[in-house]
């Protein structure tokens, strides 16, 4: 957290982490069946929100920089440029696509990246 941020601690990511930890540590062991399943889903969703809050701004900036290197402003413009054949399917494009998928996995399910 930087001194210019408008909110005090705990941060949104820290609050989400606290709720996730409570559900995982206290609630999950005490419930069964449908409620247990939905608690596990909630724990996973909160983990995704926490990671997006923490990683999202840097990932967005990096993605925007890679798009700019290809001469496009956003994903829609990139898709149109690919369809029109204006972007070669070489290293820079493949790197952008790989990094975009990697960023999504870092938020959605970083466990998939552990197999690299």
GROMACS .gro file of N, CA and C in nm, residues 12-67:
model
  168
   12UNK      N    1  -0.853  -0.415   0.074
   12UNK     CA    2  -0.959  -0.503   0.025
   12UNK      C    3  -0.909  -0.646   0.012
   13UNK      N    4  -0.787  -0.664  -0.037
   13UNK     CA    5  -0.730  -0.799  -0.051
   13UNK      C    6  -0.714  -0.864   0.085
   14UNK      N    7  -0.673  -0.788   0.186
   14UNK     CA    8  -0.657  -0.844   0.321
   14UNK      C    9  -0.791  -0.883   0.381
   15UNK      N   10  -0.895  -0.803   0.356
   15UNK     CA   11  -1.029  -0.837   0.405
   15UNK      C   12  -1.081  -0.964   0.339
   16UNK      N   13  -1.063  -0.974   0.209
   16UNK     CA   14  -1.106  -1.094   0.137
   16UNK      C   15  -1.030  -1.215   0.190
   17UNK      N   16  -0.900  -1.200   0.212
   17UNK     CA   17  -0.819  -1.311   0.265
   17UNK      C   18  -0.867  -1.354   0.402
   18UNK      N   19  -0.906  -1.259   0.485
   18UNK     CA   20  -0.955  -1.292   0.620
   18UNK      C   21  -1.084  -1.372   0.613
   19UNK      N   22  -1.176  -1.331   0.526
   19UNK     CA   23  -1.302  -1.404   0.510
   19UNK      C   24  -1.274  -1.543   0.454
   20UNK      N   25  -1.187  -1.551   0.353
   20UNK     CA   26  -1.152  -1.681   0.294
   20UNK      C   27  -1.093  -1.773   0.399
   21UNK      N   28  -1.002  -1.721   0.480
   21UNK     CA   29  -0.940  -1.800   0.585
   21UNK      C   30  -1.043  -1.848   0.687
   22UNK      N   31  -1.135  -1.761   0.726
   22UNK     CA   32  -1.241  -1.800   0.820
   22UNK      C   33  -1.324  -1.914   0.763
   23UNK      N   34  -1.366  -1.900   0.639
   23UNK     CA   35  -1.447  -2.006   0.578
   23UNK      C   36  -1.371  -2.137   0.570
   24UNK      N   37  -1.243  -2.127   0.531
   24UNK     CA   38  -1.162  -2.248   0.513
   24UNK      C   39  -1.128  -2.314   0.647
   25UNK      N   40  -1.096  -2.233   0.746
   25UNK     CA   41  -1.048  -2.287   0.873
   25UNK      C   42  -1.160  -2.322   0.970
   26UNK      N   43  -1.261  -2.236   0.979
   26UNK     CA   44  -1.366  -2.255   1.080
   26UNK      C   45  -1.495  -2.315   1.026
   27UNK      N   46  -1.539  -2.270   0.909
   27UNK     CA   47  -1.668  -2.315   0.857
   27UNK      C   48  -1.657  -2.449   0.786
   28UNK      N   49  -1.562  -2.462   0.694
   28UNK     CA   50  -1.552  -2.582   0.612
   28UNK      C   51  -1.547  -2.712   0.695
   29UNK      N   52  -1.466  -2.718   0.801
   29UNK     CA   53  -1.464  -2.842   0.880
   29UNK      C   54  -1.595  -2.871   0.955
   30UNK      N   55  -1.680  -2.768   0.970
   30UNK     CA   56  -1.801  -2.785   1.051
   30UNK      C   57  -1.926  -2.813   0.969
   31UNK      N   58  -1.915  -2.817   0.838
   31UNK     CA   59  -2.033  -2.835   0.754
   31UNK      C   60  -2.017  -2.958   0.666
   32UNK      N   61  -2.131  -3.003   0.612
   32UNK     CA   62  -2.132  -3.122   0.527
   32UNK      C   63  -2.218  -3.099   0.403
   33UNK      N   64  -2.210  -3.191   0.311
   33UNK     CA   65  -2.298  -3.195   0.195
   33UNK      C   66  -2.295  -3.069   0.111
   34UNK      N   67  -2.417  -3.023   0.080
   34UNK     CA   68  -2.434  -2.908  -0.009
   34UNK      C   69  -2.366  -2.783   0.047
   35UNK      N   70  -2.381  -2.759   0.176
   35UNK     CA   71  -2.320  -2.640   0.238
   35UNK      C   72  -2.168  -2.649   0.231
   36UNK      N   73  -2.113  -2.769   0.249
   36UNK     CA   74  -1.968  -2.786   0.238
   36UNK      C   75  -1.921  -2.755   0.096
   37UNK      N   76  -1.995  -2.807  -0.003
   37UNK     CA   77  -1.960  -2.780  -0.142
   37UNK      C   78  -1.961  -2.630  -0.171
   38UNK      N   79  -2.068  -2.563  -0.130
   38UNK     CA   80  -2.080  -2.419  -0.157
   38UNK      C   81  -1.976  -2.339  -0.078
   39UNK      N   82  -1.938  -2.386   0.038
   39UNK     CA   83  -1.831  -2.320   0.114
   39UNK      C   84  -1.699  -2.333   0.039
   40UNK      N   85  -1.672  -2.450  -0.015
   40UNK     CA   86  -1.550  -2.468  -0.094
   40UNK      C   87  -1.549  -2.377  -0.217
   41UNK      N   88  -1.665  -2.365  -0.282
   41UNK     CA   89  -1.676  -2.275  -0.397
   41UNK      C   90  -1.648  -2.131  -0.352
   42UNK      N   91  -1.706  -2.091  -0.240
   42UNK     CA   92  -1.685  -1.955  -0.188
   42UNK      C   93  -1.537  -1.932  -0.156
   43UNK      N   94  -1.471  -2.030  -0.096
   43UNK     CA   95  -1.328  -2.018  -0.066
   43UNK      C   96  -1.249  -1.997  -0.194
   44UNK      N   97  -1.281  -2.074  -0.298
   44UNK     CA   98  -1.211  -2.060  -0.426
   44UNK      C   99  -1.238  -1.924  -0.490
   45UNK      N  100  -1.361  -1.880  -0.487
   45UNK     CA  101  -1.396  -1.750  -0.545
   45UNK      C  102  -1.324  -1.637  -0.471
   46UNK      N  103  -1.322  -1.643  -0.339
   46UNK     CA  104  -1.253  -1.539  -0.262
   46UNK      C  105  -1.104  -1.540  -0.290
   47UNK      N  106  -1.046  -1.656  -0.313
   47UNK     CA  107  -0.906  -1.664  -0.351
   47UNK      C  108  -0.881  -1.596  -0.484
   48UNK      N  109  -0.972  -1.615  -0.578
   48UNK     CA  110  -0.960  -1.550  -0.709
   48UNK      C  111  -0.971  -1.398  -0.695
   49UNK      N  112  -1.068  -1.353  -0.615
   49UNK     CA  113  -1.085  -1.208  -0.595
   49UNK      C  114  -0.960  -1.150  -0.529
   50UNK      N  115  -0.908  -1.218  -0.430
   50UNK     CA  116  -0.787  -1.172  -0.361
   50UNK      C  117  -0.671  -1.159  -0.459
   51UNK      N  118  -0.650  -1.262  -0.541
   51UNK     CA  119  -0.540  -1.257  -0.638
   51UNK      C  120  -0.562  -1.149  -0.743
   52UNK      N  121  -0.686  -1.129  -0.786
   52UNK     CA  122  -0.712  -1.025  -0.886
   52UNK      C  123  -0.686  -0.887  -0.827
   53UNK      N  124  -0.725  -0.866  -0.702
   53UNK     CA  125  -0.698  -0.737  -0.637
   53UNK      C  126  -0.548  -0.712  -0.627
   54UNK      N  127  -0.473  -0.815  -0.595
   54UNK     CA  128  -0.329  -0.800  -0.577
   54UNK      C  129  -0.253  -0.793  -0.710
   55UNK      N  130  -0.290  -0.876  -0.805
   55UNK     CA  131  -0.214  -0.889  -0.930
   55UNK      C  132  -0.270  -0.807  -1.046
   56UNK      N  133  -0.399  -0.779  -1.042
   56UNK     CA  134  -0.469  -0.719  -1.155
   56UNK      C  135  -0.409  -0.591  -1.210
   57UNK      N  136  -0.381  -0.492  -1.126
   57UNK     CA  137  -0.328  -0.366  -1.182
   57UNK      C  138  -0.196  -0.385  -1.258
   58UNK      N  139  -0.104  -0.461  -1.204
   58UNK     CA  140   0.023  -0.483  -1.274
   58UNK      C  141   0.001  -0.565  -1.400
   59UNK      N  142  -0.085  -0.666  -1.392
   59UNK     CA  143  -0.114  -0.746  -1.510
   59UNK      C  144  -0.176  -0.662  -1.621
   60UNK      N  145  -0.267  -0.572  -1.584
   60UNK     CA  146  -0.332  -0.487  -1.683
   60UNK      C  147  -0.231  -0.395  -1.750
   61UNK      N  148  -0.140  -0.338  -1.672
   61UNK     CA  149  -0.038  -0.249  -1.728
   61UNK      C  150   0.055  -0.325  -1.822
   62UNK      N  151   0.095  -0.445  -1.782
   62UNK     CA  152   0.183  -0.525  -1.867
   62UNK      C  153   0.113  -0.565  -1.996
   63UNK      N  154  -0.015  -0.601  -1.987
   63UNK     CA  155  -0.090  -0.640  -2.106
   63UNK      C  156  -0.105  -0.522  -2.200
   64UNK      N  157  -0.136  -0.405  -2.144
   64UNK     CA  158  -0.150  -0.284  -2.227
   64UNK      C  159  -0.018  -0.252  -2.298
   65UNK      N  160   0.093  -0.270  -2.229
   65UNK     CA  161   0.225  -0.245  -2.291
   65UNK      C  162   0.249  -0.342  -2.405
   66UNK      N  163   0.216  -0.469  -2.386
   66UNK     CA  164   0.235  -0.568  -2.493
   66UNK      C  165   0.144  -0.537  -2.613
   67UNK      N  166   0.018  -0.494  -2.585
   67UNK     CA  167  -0.072  -0.456  -2.694
   67UNK      C  168  -0.014  -0.338  -2.771
   0.00000   0.00000   0.00000
